[in-house]
Short mmCIF file of C-alpha atoms and ligand atoms in Angstrom, two decimals:
data_model
loop_
_atom_site.label_atom_id
_atom_site.label_comp_id
_atom_site.label_asym_id
_atom_site.label_seq_id
_atom_site.Cartn_x
_atom_site.Cartn_y
_atom_site.Cartn_z
CA MET A 604 -5.57 14.10 11.95
CA ALA A 605 -3.60 10.97 11.25
CA LYS A 606 -0.30 9.92 12.67
CA LEU A 607 2.52 8.66 10.73
CA SER A 608 5.72 7.00 12.14
CA ALA A 609 8.72 5.57 10.45
CA ILE A 610 11.01 3.13 12.44
CA GLN A 611 14.62 3.04 11.31
CA LEU A 612 16.46 -0.13 12.00
CA CYS A 613 19.84 -1.81 11.58
CA SER A 614 18.54 -5.26 11.30
CA VAL A 615 20.70 -8.42 11.78
CA PRO A 616 20.43 -11.86 10.52
CA ASP A 617 18.38 -12.98 13.46
CA VAL A 618 14.70 -12.84 13.37
CA GLU A 619 14.01 -12.88 17.23
CA LYS A 620 16.54 -10.10 17.79
CA ASN A 621 14.82 -7.97 15.03
CA LEU A 622 11.29 -8.78 16.55
CA SER A 623 12.43 -7.48 19.96
CA GLN A 624 13.94 -4.37 18.75
CA ILE A 625 10.86 -3.66 16.73
CA ASP A 626 8.67 -4.37 19.70
CA ALA A 627 10.82 -2.05 21.95
CA LEU A 628 10.54 0.83 19.23
CA LEU A 629 6.75 0.37 18.90
CA ALA A 630 6.46 0.60 22.64
CA GLY A 631 7.88 4.19 22.73
CA LEU A 632 5.52 5.60 20.22
CA GLU A 633 2.54 7.74 21.13
CA LYS A 634 -0.90 5.92 21.17
CA ASP A 635 -3.47 7.09 18.48
CA PRO A 636 -6.26 5.18 16.89
CA GLU A 637 -5.23 6.50 13.32
CA HIS A 638 -1.44 5.69 13.59
CA ILE A 639 0.35 4.08 10.56
CA VAL A 640 3.73 2.84 11.38
CA LEU A 641 6.21 1.75 8.66
CA LEU A 642 9.12 -0.61 9.11
CA PRO A 643 12.10 -0.80 6.80
CA GLU A 644 12.69 -3.24 3.80
CA CYS A 645 14.07 -6.63 5.20
CA CYS A 646 13.06 -5.65 8.75
CA LEU A 647 13.07 -9.25 10.12
CA PHE A 648 16.21 -10.54 8.46
CA PHE A 649 18.97 -8.55 6.94
CA GLY A 650 22.98 -8.56 6.47
CA GLY A 651 23.40 -12.30 5.99
CA ARG A 652 24.06 -14.17 2.81
CA ASP A 653 21.68 -13.54 -0.02
CA SER A 654 20.56 -17.17 -0.06
CA GLN A 655 19.61 -17.05 3.77
CA GLN A 656 16.52 -14.98 2.84
CA LEU A 657 15.20 -17.68 0.56
CA GLU A 658 15.97 -20.29 3.42
CA LEU A 659 13.99 -18.20 5.78
CA ALA A 660 11.09 -18.11 3.50
CA GLN A 661 11.13 -21.81 2.98
CA ASN A 662 11.45 -22.36 6.60
CA SER A 663 9.02 -19.82 7.96
CA ILE A 664 5.88 -21.71 6.82
CA ASP A 665 4.56 -24.68 8.92
CA SER A 666 1.25 -26.38 8.31
CA GLY A 667 0.05 -23.12 6.39
CA GLN A 668 1.13 -20.89 9.24
CA ASN A 669 3.79 -18.35 8.50
CA TYR A 670 5.49 -17.44 11.71
CA LEU A 671 7.08 -14.13 10.42
CA VAL A 672 3.50 -12.89 9.57
CA ASP A 673 2.10 -14.14 12.58
CA ALA A 674 4.82 -12.41 14.84
CA LEU A 675 4.11 -9.07 13.06
CA ALA A 676 0.42 -9.32 13.26
CA GLU A 677 0.92 -9.95 17.04
CA LEU A 678 3.05 -6.67 17.09
CA ALA A 679 0.42 -4.69 15.47
CA ALA A 680 -2.30 -5.88 17.94
CA LYS A 681 -0.04 -5.53 20.90
CA HIS A 682 0.78 -1.80 20.09
CA SER A 683 -2.66 -1.22 18.40
CA VAL A 684 -1.21 0.46 15.22
CA TYR A 685 -1.77 0.06 11.44
CA LEU A 686 1.69 -1.68 10.92
CA VAL A 687 3.04 -1.41 7.27
CA ALA A 688 5.70 -4.10 7.85
CA GLY A 689 8.52 -3.08 5.29
CA THR A 690 9.20 -6.42 3.64
CA ILE A 691 9.68 -9.84 4.59
CA PRO A 692 10.53 -12.74 2.30
CA LYS A 693 7.33 -14.87 1.15
CA LEU A 694 8.05 -18.12 -0.76
CA ASP A 695 6.76 -17.76 -4.34
CA ILE A 696 4.37 -20.58 -5.38
CA ASN A 697 7.09 -22.59 -7.34
CA GLY A 698 9.24 -22.61 -4.05
CA GLU A 699 12.42 -21.55 -5.94
CA LYS A 700 12.36 -17.83 -5.16
CA PHE A 701 10.80 -15.43 -2.95
CA LEU A 702 8.70 -12.40 -3.10
CA ASN A 703 9.84 -9.28 -1.26
CA ARG A 704 6.67 -8.45 0.39
CA SER A 705 5.19 -5.66 2.33
CA TYR A 706 2.20 -6.55 4.63
CA VAL A 707 -0.43 -4.11 6.12
CA PHE A 708 -1.81 -5.07 9.39
CA SER A 709 -4.77 -3.51 11.15
CA PRO A 710 -4.55 -2.57 14.92
CA GLN A 711 -6.43 -5.82 15.49
CA GLY A 712 -3.63 -7.74 13.91
CA GLN A 713 -5.53 -8.75 10.73
CA ILE A 714 -3.79 -8.60 7.42
CA LEU A 715 -5.52 -5.98 5.39
CA SER A 716 -3.17 -6.38 2.24
CA HIS A 717 0.12 -7.02 0.81
CA TYR A 718 2.45 -5.76 -2.09
CA ASP A 719 5.26 -7.57 -3.77
CA LYS A 720 8.33 -5.19 -4.73
CA ILE A 721 8.02 -4.96 -8.55
CA HIS A 722 11.41 -3.35 -9.48
CA LEU A 723 14.40 -5.57 -8.42
CA PHE A 724 17.89 -4.04 -7.57
CA ASP A 725 20.12 -5.59 -10.27
CA VAL A 726 22.68 -2.69 -10.31
CA ALA A 727 26.41 -2.12 -10.30
CA VAL A 728 27.25 0.24 -7.33
CA GLN A 729 30.65 1.76 -6.55
CA ASP A 730 30.80 0.25 -3.02
CA SER A 731 32.13 -2.80 -1.30
CA GLU A 732 29.44 -4.99 -2.79
CA LYS A 733 29.91 -3.75 -6.36
CA ASN A 734 27.17 -5.83 -8.04
CA TYR A 735 23.61 -6.26 -6.56
CA LEU A 736 21.59 -9.16 -8.07
CA GLU A 737 18.23 -9.20 -6.24
CA SER A 738 16.82 -11.20 -9.11
CA LYS A 739 18.74 -14.20 -8.30
CA TYR A 740 16.55 -15.29 -5.36
CA THR A 741 13.74 -12.84 -5.60
CA GLN A 742 10.74 -13.00 -7.90
CA ALA A 743 9.27 -9.58 -8.94
CA GLY A 744 5.73 -8.49 -8.08
CA GLN A 745 3.12 -8.25 -10.99
CA SER A 746 0.66 -5.77 -9.58
CA ILE A 747 0.18 -2.45 -7.62
CA THR A 748 -1.40 -2.18 -4.26
CA ALA A 749 -3.67 0.55 -2.79
CA VAL A 750 -5.21 0.05 0.62
CA ASN A 751 -8.34 1.98 1.75
CA LEU A 752 -7.88 2.64 5.50
CA PRO A 753 -11.06 4.32 7.41
CA PHE A 754 -9.03 7.65 7.55
CA ALA A 755 -6.64 7.64 4.43
CA ASN A 756 -5.70 5.66 1.27
CA LEU A 757 -2.29 4.11 1.43
CA GLY A 758 -0.12 3.33 -1.69
CA LEU A 759 2.48 0.62 -1.26
CA THR A 760 5.97 0.59 -2.88
CA VAL A 761 9.50 -0.73 -1.80
CA CYS A 762 13.02 0.77 -2.12
CA TYR A 763 14.24 0.69 -5.74
CA ASP A 764 10.72 1.16 -6.83
CA LEU A 765 11.35 4.74 -5.78
CA ARG A 766 13.13 5.32 -9.10
CA PHE A 767 10.18 4.55 -11.23
CA PRO A 768 7.72 7.47 -11.13
CA GLU A 769 4.96 5.66 -13.15
CA LEU A 770 4.37 3.34 -10.31
CA TYR A 771 3.75 6.27 -8.09
CA ARG A 772 1.55 8.05 -10.85
CA ALA A 773 -0.54 4.88 -11.00
CA LEU A 774 -1.10 4.77 -7.29
CA THR A 775 -2.15 8.42 -7.22
CA LYS A 776 -4.66 7.59 -10.03
CA GLN A 777 -6.00 5.02 -7.57
CA GLY A 778 -6.66 7.86 -5.16
CA VAL A 779 -3.92 7.16 -2.73
CA ASP A 780 -3.06 9.99 0.00
CA ILE A 781 0.06 8.33 1.64
CA ILE A 782 2.72 6.43 0.08
CA THR A 783 5.00 4.11 1.90
CA VAL A 784 8.73 3.50 0.97
CA PRO A 785 10.36 0.89 3.17
CA ALA A 786 14.08 0.65 2.19
CA ALA A 787 17.55 -0.64 2.35
CA PHE A 788 19.24 1.98 0.21
CA THR A 789 22.99 1.81 -0.31
CA GLN A 790 25.10 4.48 1.43
CA VAL A 791 26.51 5.43 -2.02
CA THR A 792 23.22 5.68 -3.87
CA GLY A 793 21.35 6.87 -0.85
CA LYS A 794 23.75 9.95 -0.26
CA ALA A 795 23.30 10.85 -3.98
CA HIS A 796 19.57 10.25 -4.70
CA TRP A 797 17.41 9.32 -1.70
CA GLN A 798 16.08 12.62 -0.68
CA PRO A 799 15.54 14.22 -3.99
CA LEU A 800 13.77 11.15 -5.21
CA LEU A 801 11.44 11.04 -2.18
CA GLN A 802 10.84 14.78 -2.73
CA ALA A 803 10.12 14.55 -6.10
CA ARG A 804 7.55 11.65 -5.67
CA ALA A 805 5.74 13.81 -2.95
CA ILE A 806 5.57 16.73 -5.15
CA GLU A 807 4.58 15.35 -8.33
CA ASN A 808 1.95 13.22 -6.85
CA GLN A 809 0.80 15.60 -4.24
CA CYS A 810 0.77 13.06 -1.40
CA PHE A 811 2.44 12.34 1.74
CA ILE A 812 5.51 9.99 1.59
CA LEU A 813 6.45 7.84 4.55
CA ALA A 814 9.96 6.47 4.11
CA ALA A 815 11.64 4.04 6.39
CA GLY A 816 15.24 2.82 5.92
CA GLN A 817 17.61 0.36 7.15
CA GLN A 818 20.72 2.31 8.40
CA GLY A 819 24.28 1.33 9.41
CA CYS A 820 26.85 -1.47 8.82
CA HIS A 821 25.23 -4.73 8.67
CA ALA A 822 26.64 -8.19 9.61
CA ASN A 823 27.87 -9.09 5.90
CA GLY A 824 29.65 -5.62 5.61
CA ARG A 825 26.71 -3.89 3.85
CA GLU A 826 26.16 -0.24 4.53
CA THR A 827 22.81 1.28 4.32
CA TRP A 828 21.87 4.96 4.26
CA GLY A 829 19.03 5.49 6.72
CA HIS A 830 17.53 8.99 6.60
CA SER A 831 13.97 7.99 7.26
CA MET A 832 11.67 10.71 6.26
CA ILE A 833 8.29 11.89 6.37
CA ILE A 834 7.41 14.33 3.57
CA THR A 835 4.29 16.63 2.94
CA PRO A 836 2.54 16.73 -0.38
CA TRP A 837 4.22 20.14 -0.81
CA GLY A 838 7.69 18.50 -0.64
CA GLU A 839 8.60 19.69 2.82
CA ILE A 840 10.63 17.12 4.94
CA LYS A 841 8.80 17.47 8.23
CA ALA A 842 10.78 14.69 10.02
CA CYS A 843 14.03 12.96 9.33
CA LEU A 844 16.32 10.37 11.25
CA ALA A 845 19.61 10.47 9.49
CA GLU A 846 21.52 7.74 11.49
CA GLY A 847 20.92 5.08 14.19
CA GLU A 848 17.90 3.19 15.13
CA GLY A 849 14.79 5.05 16.41
CA SER A 850 11.60 6.53 15.14
CA ILE A 851 10.17 9.86 13.69
CA THR A 852 6.45 10.80 13.81
CA LEU A 853 4.31 13.35 12.33
CA ASP A 854 0.77 14.31 12.77
CA VAL A 855 -0.87 14.87 9.31
CA ASP A 856 -3.92 16.43 7.90
CA VAL A 857 -4.82 14.14 5.03
CA GLU A 858 -7.46 16.71 3.87
CA SER A 859 -4.81 19.11 3.10
CA ILE A 860 -4.00 17.40 -0.03
CA ASN A 861 -7.13 18.57 -1.59
CA SER A 862 -6.44 22.24 -1.62
CA ILE A 863 -3.04 21.64 -3.11
CA ARG A 864 -4.57 19.39 -5.85
CA GLN A 865 -7.26 22.05 -6.53
CA ALA A 866 -4.87 24.87 -6.87
CA MET A 867 -2.55 22.86 -9.08
CA PRO A 868 -4.29 19.95 -10.65
CA VAL A 869 -1.36 18.26 -12.27
CA ASN A 870 -2.93 14.90 -12.37
CA THR A 871 -5.76 16.24 -14.61
CA HIS A 872 -3.37 18.34 -16.58
CA ASN A 873 -1.23 15.31 -17.36
CA ARG A 874 -1.19 14.30 -21.02
CA PHE A 875 0.66 11.02 -20.62
CA LYS A 876 -0.70 7.53 -20.05
CA THR A 877 1.55 4.71 -18.85
CA GLU A 878 0.85 1.04 -17.55
CA LEU A 879 2.52 -1.74 -16.04
CA ILE A 880 4.30 -4.10 -18.52
CA LYS A 881 3.65 -7.75 -17.77
O1 LIG B 2312 18.69 -7.98 -0.75
C1 LIG B 2312 18.42 -7.81 0.31
O2 LIG B 2312 18.99 -8.30 1.44
C2 LIG B 2312 17.46 -6.74 0.83
N1 LIG B 2312 17.07 -6.03 -0.39
C3 LIG B 2312 17.78 -4.97 -0.68
O3 LIG B 2312 18.71 -4.42 0.01
C4 LIG B 2312 17.30 -4.18 -1.87
C5 LIG B 2312 17.70 -5.19 -3.00
S1 LIG B 2312 19.34 -5.67 -3.12
N2 LIG B 2312 17.91 -2.96 -2.10
C6 LIG B 2312 17.71 -2.05 -2.86
O4 LIG B 2312 16.61 -2.05 -3.55
C7 LIG B 2312 18.46 -0.80 -2.81
C8 LIG B 2312 18.11 0.25 -3.84
C9 LIG B 2312 18.96 1.37 -3.85
O5 LIG B 2312 19.95 1.45 -3.01
C10 LIG B 2312 18.95 2.35 -4.96
O6 LIG B 2312 17.89 2.54 -5.66
O7 LIG B 2312 19.94 3.26 -5.17
#
């Protein structure tokens, strides 16, 4: 049995405060050698001005060391969990934009893998923000990431990616059992679409979905939807935290995927082929 947890946060534009909140919530989780814990998108800095994330990416590197990455690695090791650290900003090679990057750390604090959000949220929403333009400071990722853990294969996605089923299909073709969705969904779009999209991705790919959201009213007035969830390959929502900060946990039998896929082999029945456009 593997253990999955999602931590829901109302992150602030203050790295140290977010780190201590994450530390406190990790301390409250059950101990398990096969424990995967997911943090939301922008877990270490959220709710500031858009340009501040770029500044953070620029200022977080010192003689090759990235203190954001080091601090998260330390937390993974301290609490001895596989930590999927939602996203943090990672400066792109040209230094003008950042990648919205998810890191996977081992319980020993080693970086196992990372994924850069592919689909950027350049969208008009009927809320106080009105026009989101993520691509202004963010560089889109160019490749998909599946991570083989000793007891499960993980697929990584971020937030707005959730609306692009081809990404999830591509991960499924790589043999993933669990797909992570760190997010900062808006209140408006979250209320309308978050749950059905997550369930659809679980059902059509016959895999576990582990989704962790930002929730609440942030320092810049942005409101996020929360509703962190853990969903089975049959589409059942087994755990959900609607509002507030906290965590949800579910013990899962990764092998249970096999009987679902054998009985209904949608992946081999599929007559369509798609690939990532570069
Ligand atoms: O920019 C930041 O500070 C952090 N990043 C986010 O909040 C991102 C990009 S603006 N949010 C989403 O992708 C929301 C997606 C969404 O809400 C939907 O698909 O409906």
